[in-house]
PDB file of C-alpha atoms in Angstrom:
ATOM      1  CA  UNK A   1    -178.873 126.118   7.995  1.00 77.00           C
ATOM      2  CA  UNK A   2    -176.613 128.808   9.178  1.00 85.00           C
ATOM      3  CA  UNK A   3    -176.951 129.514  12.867  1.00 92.00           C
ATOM      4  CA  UNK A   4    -175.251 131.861  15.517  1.00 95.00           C
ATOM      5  CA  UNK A   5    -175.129 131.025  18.683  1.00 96.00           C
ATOM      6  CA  UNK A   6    -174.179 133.427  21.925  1.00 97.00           C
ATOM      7  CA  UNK A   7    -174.097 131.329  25.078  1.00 95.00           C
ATOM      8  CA  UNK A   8    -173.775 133.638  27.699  1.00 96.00           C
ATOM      9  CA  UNK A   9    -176.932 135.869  28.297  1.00 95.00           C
ATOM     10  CA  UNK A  10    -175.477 137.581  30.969  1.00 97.00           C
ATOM     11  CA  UNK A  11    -171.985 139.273  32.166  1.00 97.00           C
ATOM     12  CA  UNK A  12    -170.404 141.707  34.355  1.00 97.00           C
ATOM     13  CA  UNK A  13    -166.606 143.561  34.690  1.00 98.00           C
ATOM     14  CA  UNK A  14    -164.979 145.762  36.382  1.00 98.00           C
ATOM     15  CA  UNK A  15    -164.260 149.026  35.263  1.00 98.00           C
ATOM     16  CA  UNK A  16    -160.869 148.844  33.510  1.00 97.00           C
ATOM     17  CA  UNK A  17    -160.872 145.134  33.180  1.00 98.00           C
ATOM     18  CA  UNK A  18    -161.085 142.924  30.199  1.00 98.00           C
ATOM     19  CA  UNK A  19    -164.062 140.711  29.344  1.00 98.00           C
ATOM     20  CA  UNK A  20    -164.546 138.475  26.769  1.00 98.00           C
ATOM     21  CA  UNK A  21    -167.925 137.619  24.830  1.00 98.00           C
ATOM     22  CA  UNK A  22    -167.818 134.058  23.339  1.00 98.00           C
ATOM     23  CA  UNK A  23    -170.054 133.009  19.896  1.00 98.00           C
ATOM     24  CA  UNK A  24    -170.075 130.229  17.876  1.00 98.00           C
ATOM     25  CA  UNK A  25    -171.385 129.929  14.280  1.00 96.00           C
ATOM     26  CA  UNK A  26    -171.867 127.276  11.948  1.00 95.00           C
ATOM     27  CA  UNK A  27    -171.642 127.237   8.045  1.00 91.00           C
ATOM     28  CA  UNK A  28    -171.064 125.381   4.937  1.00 89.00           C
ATOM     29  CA  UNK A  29    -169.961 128.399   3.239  1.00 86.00           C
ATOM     30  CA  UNK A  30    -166.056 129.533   2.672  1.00 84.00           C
ATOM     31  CA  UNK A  31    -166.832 132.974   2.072  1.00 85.00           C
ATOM     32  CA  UNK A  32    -168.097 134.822   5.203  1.00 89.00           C
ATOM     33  CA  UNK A  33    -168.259 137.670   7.229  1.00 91.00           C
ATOM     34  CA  UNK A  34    -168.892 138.053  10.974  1.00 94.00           C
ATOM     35  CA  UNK A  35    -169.543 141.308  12.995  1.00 95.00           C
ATOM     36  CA  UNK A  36    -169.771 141.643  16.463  1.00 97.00           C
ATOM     37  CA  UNK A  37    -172.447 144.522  17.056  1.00 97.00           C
ATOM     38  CA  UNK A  38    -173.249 146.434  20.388  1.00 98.00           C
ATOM     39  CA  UNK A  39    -176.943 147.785  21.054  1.00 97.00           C
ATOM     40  CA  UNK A  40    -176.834 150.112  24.307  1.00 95.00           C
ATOM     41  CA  UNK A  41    -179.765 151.551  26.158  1.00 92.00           C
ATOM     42  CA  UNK A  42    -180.969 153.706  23.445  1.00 92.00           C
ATOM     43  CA  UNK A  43    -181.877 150.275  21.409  1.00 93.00           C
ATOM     44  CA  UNK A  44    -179.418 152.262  18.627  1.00 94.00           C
ATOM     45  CA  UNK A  45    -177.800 149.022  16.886  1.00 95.00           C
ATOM     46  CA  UNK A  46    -173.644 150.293  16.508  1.00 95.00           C
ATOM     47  CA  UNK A  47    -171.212 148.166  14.393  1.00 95.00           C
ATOM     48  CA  UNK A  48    -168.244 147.428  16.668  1.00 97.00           C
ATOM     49  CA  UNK A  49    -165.845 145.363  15.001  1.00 96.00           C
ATOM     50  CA  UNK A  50    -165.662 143.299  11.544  1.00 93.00           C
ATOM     51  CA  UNK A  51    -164.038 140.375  10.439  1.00 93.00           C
ATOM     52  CA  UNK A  52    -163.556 138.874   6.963  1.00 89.00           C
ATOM     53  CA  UNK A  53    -163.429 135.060   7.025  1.00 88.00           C
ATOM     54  CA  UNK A  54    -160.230 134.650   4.407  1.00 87.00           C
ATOM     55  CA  UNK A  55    -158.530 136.989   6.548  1.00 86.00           C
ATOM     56  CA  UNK A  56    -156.018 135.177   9.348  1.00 84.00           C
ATOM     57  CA  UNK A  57    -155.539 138.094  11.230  1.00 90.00           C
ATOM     58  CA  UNK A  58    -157.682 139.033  13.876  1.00 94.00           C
ATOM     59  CA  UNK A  59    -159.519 142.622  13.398  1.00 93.00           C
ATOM     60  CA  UNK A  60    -158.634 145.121  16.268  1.00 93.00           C
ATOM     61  CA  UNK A  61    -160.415 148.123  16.764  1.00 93.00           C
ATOM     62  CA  UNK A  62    -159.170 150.410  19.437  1.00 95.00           C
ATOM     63  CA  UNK A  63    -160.081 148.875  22.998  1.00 97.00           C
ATOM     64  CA  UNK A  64    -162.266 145.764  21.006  1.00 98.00           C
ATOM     65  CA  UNK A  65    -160.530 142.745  19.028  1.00 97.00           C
ATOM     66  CA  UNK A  66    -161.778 139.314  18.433  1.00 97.00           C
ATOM     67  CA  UNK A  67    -160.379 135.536  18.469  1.00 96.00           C
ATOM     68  CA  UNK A  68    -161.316 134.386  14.784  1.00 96.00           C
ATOM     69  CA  UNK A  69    -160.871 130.648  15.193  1.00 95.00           C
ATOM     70  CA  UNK A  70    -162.365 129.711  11.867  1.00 93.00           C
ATOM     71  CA  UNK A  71    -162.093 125.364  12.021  1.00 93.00           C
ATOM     72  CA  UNK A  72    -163.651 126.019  15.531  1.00 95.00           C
ATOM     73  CA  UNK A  73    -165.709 128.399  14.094  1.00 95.00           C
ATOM     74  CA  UNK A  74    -165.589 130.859  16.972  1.00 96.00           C
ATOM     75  CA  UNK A  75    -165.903 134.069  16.771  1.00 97.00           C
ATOM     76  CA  UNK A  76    -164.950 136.291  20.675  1.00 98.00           C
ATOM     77  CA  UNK A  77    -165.180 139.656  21.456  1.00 98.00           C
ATOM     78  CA  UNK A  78    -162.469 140.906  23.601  1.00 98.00           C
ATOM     79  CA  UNK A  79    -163.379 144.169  25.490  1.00 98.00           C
ATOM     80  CA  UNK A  80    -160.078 146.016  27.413  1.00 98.00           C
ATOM     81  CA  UNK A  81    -160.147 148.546  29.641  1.00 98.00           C
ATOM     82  CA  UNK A  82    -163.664 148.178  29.876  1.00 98.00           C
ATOM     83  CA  UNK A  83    -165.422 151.602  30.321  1.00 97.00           C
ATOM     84  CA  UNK A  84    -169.077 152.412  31.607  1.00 97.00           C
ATOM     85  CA  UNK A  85    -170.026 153.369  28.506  1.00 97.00           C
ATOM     86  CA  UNK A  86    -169.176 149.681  26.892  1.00 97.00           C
ATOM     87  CA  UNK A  87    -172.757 148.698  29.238  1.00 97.00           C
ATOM     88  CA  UNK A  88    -174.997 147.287  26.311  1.00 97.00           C
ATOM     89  CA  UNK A  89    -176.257 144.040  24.911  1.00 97.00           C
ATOM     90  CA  UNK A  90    -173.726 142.598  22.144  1.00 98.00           C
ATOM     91  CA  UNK A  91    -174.815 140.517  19.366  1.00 97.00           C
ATOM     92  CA  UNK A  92    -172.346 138.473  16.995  1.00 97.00           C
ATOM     93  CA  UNK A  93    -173.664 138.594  13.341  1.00 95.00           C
ATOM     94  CA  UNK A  94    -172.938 136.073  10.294  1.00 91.00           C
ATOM     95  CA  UNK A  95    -173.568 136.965   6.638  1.00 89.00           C
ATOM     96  CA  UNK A  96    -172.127 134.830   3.470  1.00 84.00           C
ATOM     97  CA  UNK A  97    -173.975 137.174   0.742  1.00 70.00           C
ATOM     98  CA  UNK A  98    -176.997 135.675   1.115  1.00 69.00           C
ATOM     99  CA  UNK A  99    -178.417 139.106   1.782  1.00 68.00           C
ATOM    100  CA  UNK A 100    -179.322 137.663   5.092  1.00 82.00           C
ATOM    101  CA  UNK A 101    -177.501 138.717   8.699  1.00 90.00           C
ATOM    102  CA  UNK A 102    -178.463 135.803  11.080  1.00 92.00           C
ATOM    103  CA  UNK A 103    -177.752 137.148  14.763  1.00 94.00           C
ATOM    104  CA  UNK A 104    -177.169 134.959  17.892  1.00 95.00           C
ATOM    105  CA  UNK A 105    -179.364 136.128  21.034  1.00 95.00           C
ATOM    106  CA  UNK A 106    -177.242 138.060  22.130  1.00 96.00           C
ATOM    107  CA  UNK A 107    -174.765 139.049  25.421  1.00 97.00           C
ATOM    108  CA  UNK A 108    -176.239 141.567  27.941  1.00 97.00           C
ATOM    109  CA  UNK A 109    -172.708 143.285  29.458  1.00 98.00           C
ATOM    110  CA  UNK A 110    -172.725 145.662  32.453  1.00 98.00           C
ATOM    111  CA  UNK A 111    -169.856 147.576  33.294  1.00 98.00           C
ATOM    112  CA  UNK A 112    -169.553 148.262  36.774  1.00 97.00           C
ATOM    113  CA  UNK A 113    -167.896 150.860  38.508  1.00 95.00           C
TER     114      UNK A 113
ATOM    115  CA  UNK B   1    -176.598 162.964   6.943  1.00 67.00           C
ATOM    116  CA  UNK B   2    -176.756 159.861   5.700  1.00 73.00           C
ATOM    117  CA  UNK B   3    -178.972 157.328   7.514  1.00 93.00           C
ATOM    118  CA  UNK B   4    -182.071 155.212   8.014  1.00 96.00           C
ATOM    119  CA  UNK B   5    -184.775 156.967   9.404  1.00 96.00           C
ATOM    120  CA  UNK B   6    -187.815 154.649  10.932  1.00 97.00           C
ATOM    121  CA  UNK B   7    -191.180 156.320  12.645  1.00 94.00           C
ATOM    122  CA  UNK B   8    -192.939 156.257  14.717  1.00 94.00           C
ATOM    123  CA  UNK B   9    -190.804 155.650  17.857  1.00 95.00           C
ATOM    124  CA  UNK B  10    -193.732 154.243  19.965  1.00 95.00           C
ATOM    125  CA  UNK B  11    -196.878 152.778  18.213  1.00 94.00           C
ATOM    126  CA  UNK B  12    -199.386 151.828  19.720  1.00 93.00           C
ATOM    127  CA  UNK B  13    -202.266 149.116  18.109  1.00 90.00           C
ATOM    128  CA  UNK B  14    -205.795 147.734  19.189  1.00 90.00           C
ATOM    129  CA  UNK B  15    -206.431 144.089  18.768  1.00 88.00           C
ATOM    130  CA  UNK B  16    -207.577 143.117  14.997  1.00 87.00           C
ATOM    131  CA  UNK B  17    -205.907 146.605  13.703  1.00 91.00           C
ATOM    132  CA  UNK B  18    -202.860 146.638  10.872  1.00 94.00           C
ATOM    133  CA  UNK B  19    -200.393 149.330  11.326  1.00 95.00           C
ATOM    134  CA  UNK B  20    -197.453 150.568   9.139  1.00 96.00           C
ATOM    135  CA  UNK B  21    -194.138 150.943   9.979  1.00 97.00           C
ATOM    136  CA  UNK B  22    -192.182 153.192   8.259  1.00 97.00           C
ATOM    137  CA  UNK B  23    -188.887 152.656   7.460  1.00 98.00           C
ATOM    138  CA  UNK B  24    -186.443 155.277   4.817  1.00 98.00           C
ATOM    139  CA  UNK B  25    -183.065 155.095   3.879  1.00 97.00           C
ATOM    140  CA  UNK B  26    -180.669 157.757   1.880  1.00 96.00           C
ATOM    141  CA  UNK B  27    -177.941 155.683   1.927  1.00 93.00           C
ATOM    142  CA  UNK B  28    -178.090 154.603  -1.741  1.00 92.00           C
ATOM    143  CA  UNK B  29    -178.250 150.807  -0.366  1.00 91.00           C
ATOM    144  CA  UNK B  30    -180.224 148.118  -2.245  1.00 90.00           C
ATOM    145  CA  UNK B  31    -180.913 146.072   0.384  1.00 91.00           C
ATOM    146  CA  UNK B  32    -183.378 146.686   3.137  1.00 94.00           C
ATOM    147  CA  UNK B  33    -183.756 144.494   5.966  1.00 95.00           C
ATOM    148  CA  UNK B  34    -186.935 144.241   8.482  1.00 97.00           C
ATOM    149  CA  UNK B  35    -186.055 142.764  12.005  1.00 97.00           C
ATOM    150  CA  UNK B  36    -187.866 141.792  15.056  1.00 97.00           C
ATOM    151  CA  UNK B  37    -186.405 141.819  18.378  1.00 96.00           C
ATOM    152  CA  UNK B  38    -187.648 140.366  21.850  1.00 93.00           C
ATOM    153  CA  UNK B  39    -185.792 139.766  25.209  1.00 85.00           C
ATOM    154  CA  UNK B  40    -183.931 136.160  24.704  1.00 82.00           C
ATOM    155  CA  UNK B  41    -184.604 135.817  21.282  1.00 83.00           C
ATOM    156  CA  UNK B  42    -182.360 138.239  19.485  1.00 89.00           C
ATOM    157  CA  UNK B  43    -182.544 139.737  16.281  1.00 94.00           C
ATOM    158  CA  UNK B  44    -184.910 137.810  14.083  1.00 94.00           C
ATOM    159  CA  UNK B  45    -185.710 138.385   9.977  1.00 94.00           C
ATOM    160  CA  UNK B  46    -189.212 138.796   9.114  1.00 96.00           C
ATOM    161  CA  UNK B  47    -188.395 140.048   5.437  1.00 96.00           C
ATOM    162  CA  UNK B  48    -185.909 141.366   3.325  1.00 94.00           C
ATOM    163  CA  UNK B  49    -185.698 142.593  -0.317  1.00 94.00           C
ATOM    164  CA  UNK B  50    -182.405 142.872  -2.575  1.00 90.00           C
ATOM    165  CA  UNK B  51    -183.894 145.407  -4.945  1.00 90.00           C
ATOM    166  CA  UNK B  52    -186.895 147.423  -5.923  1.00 93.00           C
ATOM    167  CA  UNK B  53    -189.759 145.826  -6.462  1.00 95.00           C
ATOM    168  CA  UNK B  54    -188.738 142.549  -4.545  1.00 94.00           C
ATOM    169  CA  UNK B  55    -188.781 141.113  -1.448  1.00 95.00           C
ATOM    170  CA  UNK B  56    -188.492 137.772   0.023  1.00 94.00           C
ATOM    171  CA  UNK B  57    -189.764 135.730   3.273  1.00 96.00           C
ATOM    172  CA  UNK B  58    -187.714 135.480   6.478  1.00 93.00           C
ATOM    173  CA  UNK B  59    -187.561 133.388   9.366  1.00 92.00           C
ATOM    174  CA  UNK B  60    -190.948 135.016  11.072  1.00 95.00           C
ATOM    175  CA  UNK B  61    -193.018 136.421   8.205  1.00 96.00           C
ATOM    176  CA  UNK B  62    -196.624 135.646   9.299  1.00 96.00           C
ATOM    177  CA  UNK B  63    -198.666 138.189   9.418  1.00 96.00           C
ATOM    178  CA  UNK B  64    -196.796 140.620   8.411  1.00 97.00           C
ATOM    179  CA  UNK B  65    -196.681 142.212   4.755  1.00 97.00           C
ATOM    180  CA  UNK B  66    -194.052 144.535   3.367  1.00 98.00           C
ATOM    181  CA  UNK B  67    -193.300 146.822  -0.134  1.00 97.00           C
ATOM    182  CA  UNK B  68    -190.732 148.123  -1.881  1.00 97.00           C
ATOM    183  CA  UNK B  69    -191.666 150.470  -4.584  1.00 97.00           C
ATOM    184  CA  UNK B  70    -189.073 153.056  -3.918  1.00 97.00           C
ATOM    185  CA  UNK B  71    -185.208 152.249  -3.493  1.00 96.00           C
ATOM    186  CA  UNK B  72    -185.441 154.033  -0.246  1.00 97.00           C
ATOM    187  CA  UNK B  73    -188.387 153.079   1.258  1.00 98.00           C
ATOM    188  CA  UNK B  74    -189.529 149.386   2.586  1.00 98.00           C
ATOM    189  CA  UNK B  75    -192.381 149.829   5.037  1.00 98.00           C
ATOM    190  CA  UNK B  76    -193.541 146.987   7.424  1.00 98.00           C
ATOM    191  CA  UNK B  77    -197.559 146.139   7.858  1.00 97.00           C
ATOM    192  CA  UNK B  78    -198.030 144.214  11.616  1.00 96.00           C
ATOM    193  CA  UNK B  79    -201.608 142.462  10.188  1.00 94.00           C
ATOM    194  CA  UNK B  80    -204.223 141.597  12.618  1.00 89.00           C
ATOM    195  CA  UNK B  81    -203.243 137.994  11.642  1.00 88.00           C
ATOM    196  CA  UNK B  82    -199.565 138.365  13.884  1.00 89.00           C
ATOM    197  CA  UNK B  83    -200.684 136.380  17.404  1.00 87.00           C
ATOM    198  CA  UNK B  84    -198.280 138.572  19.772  1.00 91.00           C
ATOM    199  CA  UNK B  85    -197.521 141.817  17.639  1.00 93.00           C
ATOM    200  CA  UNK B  86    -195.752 143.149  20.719  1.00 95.00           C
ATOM    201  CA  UNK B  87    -192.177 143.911  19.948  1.00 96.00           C
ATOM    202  CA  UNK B  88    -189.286 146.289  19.417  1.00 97.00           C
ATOM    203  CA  UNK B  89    -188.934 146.134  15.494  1.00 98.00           C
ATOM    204  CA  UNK B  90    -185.902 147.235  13.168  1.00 97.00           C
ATOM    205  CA  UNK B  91    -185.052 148.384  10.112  1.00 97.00           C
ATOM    206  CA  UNK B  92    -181.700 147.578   8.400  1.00 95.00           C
ATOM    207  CA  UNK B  93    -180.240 148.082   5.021  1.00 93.00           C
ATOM    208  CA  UNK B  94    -176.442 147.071   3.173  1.00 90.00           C
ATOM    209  CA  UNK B  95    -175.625 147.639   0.039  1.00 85.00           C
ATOM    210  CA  UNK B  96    -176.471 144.296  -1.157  1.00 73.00           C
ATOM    211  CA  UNK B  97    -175.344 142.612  -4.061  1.00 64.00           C
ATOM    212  CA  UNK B  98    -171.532 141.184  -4.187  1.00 59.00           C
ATOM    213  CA  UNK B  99    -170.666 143.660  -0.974  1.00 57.00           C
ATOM    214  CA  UNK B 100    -171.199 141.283   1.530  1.00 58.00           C
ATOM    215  CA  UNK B 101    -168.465 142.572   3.061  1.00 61.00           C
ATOM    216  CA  UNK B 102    -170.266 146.179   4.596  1.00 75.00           C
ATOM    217  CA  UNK B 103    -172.228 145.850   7.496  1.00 85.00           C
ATOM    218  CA  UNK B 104    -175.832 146.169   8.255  1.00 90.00           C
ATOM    219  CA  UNK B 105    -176.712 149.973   8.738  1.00 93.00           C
ATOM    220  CA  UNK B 106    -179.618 150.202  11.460  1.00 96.00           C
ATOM    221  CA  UNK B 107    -182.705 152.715  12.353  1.00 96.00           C
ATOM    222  CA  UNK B 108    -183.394 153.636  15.815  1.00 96.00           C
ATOM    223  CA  UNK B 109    -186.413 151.042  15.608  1.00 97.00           C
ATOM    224  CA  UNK B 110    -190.302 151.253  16.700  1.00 97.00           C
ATOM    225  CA  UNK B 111    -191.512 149.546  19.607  1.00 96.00           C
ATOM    226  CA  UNK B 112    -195.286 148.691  18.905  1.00 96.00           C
ATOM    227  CA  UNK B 113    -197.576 147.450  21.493  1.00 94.00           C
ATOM    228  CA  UNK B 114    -200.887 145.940  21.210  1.00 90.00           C
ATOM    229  CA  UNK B 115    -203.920 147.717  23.677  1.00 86.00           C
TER     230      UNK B 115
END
């Protein structure tokens, strides 16, 4: 079975510091995708970053990039220059086509100021 | 503007009632995605359905029913047979098929709550 795990319910940072969000996955499949979502206070669910699983190259999207380590199968979430806005829960999503996203539990992250 | 568009916000449901969700998409997507999410536990799949007029089990699918007669609808039943109905519930949908590479697109959700 394909499972995500997040291991780290809870974490703080500084305004303009970096964090970084750690989630493992596990798979049989070559042929994956992974997503790192953020859901803030409103509950709206926001796509943050994406990576494709024959790509090498970590995705980077602004002030967010992730540590693809695919034998490890890791999957991080690096946040810099964190900002009070970036206060939400993160979840790290898996999908291989299955029509299924499996999400881990989850990463509640509070920015402080 | 394009989007997924779930109501009510708040529900609320006596004991031994079923209530509807509603959940619409004009995205065009074939794939609609039901969700239910409580504190610790993440995002979990009740059902999902690749294409009209077809749906299939998820992970937490007792006693709860869903349809999909129109490519843009896929509302949720909570039967009086769910235990602990309670819950913050969303609605997703991609556009399926060989484009596993697009995310899930998400509504603002419902949070139902039994009385």
């Amino acid at each position: 079975a394909q499972t995500v795990t997040q291991s780290q319910p809870e974490m703080s940072v500084q305004e303009a510091e970096t964090v970084t969000l750690s989630c493992t996955y596990d798979t049989s499949e070559s042929n994956y995708y992974l997503f790192w979502y953020k859901q803030p206070p409103s509950r709206q669910m926001i796509l943050v970053i994406r990576q494709e699983a024959y790509k090498q190259q970590n995705a980077t999207e602004n002030r967010f990039s992730v540590n693809f380590q695919k034998a490890a199968k890791s999957f991080s979430l690096k946040i810099s220059d964190s900002q009070l806005g970036d206060t939400a829960m993160y979840f790290c999503a898996f999908t291989s086509g299955t029509y299924k996203y499996i999400f881990g539990t989850g990463t509640r992250l509070k920015v402080l100021a | 503007d394009g989007g997924i568009t779930q109501s009510p916000k708040y529900l609320f449901r006596k004991e031994g009632q079923n209530v509807t969700l509603s959940c619409e998409q004009n995205l065009n997507h074939d794939a609609m995605y039901w969700y239910r999410q409580d504190p610790g536990q993440g995002l979990r799949l009740i059902y999902y359905s690749q294409i009209v007029n077809d749906f299939q089990k998820g992970d937490i699918a007792e006693g709860y029913s869903v349809s999909r007669e129109k490519k843009e609808s896929f509302p949720l039943t909570v039967t009086s047979a769910q235990k602990n109905p309670t819950a913050f519930y969303l609605c997703a949908s991609s556009r399926g098929g060989v484009m596993i590479e697009t995310e899930a697109f998400f509504g603002q959700g419902t949070r139902l709550t039994v009385v």
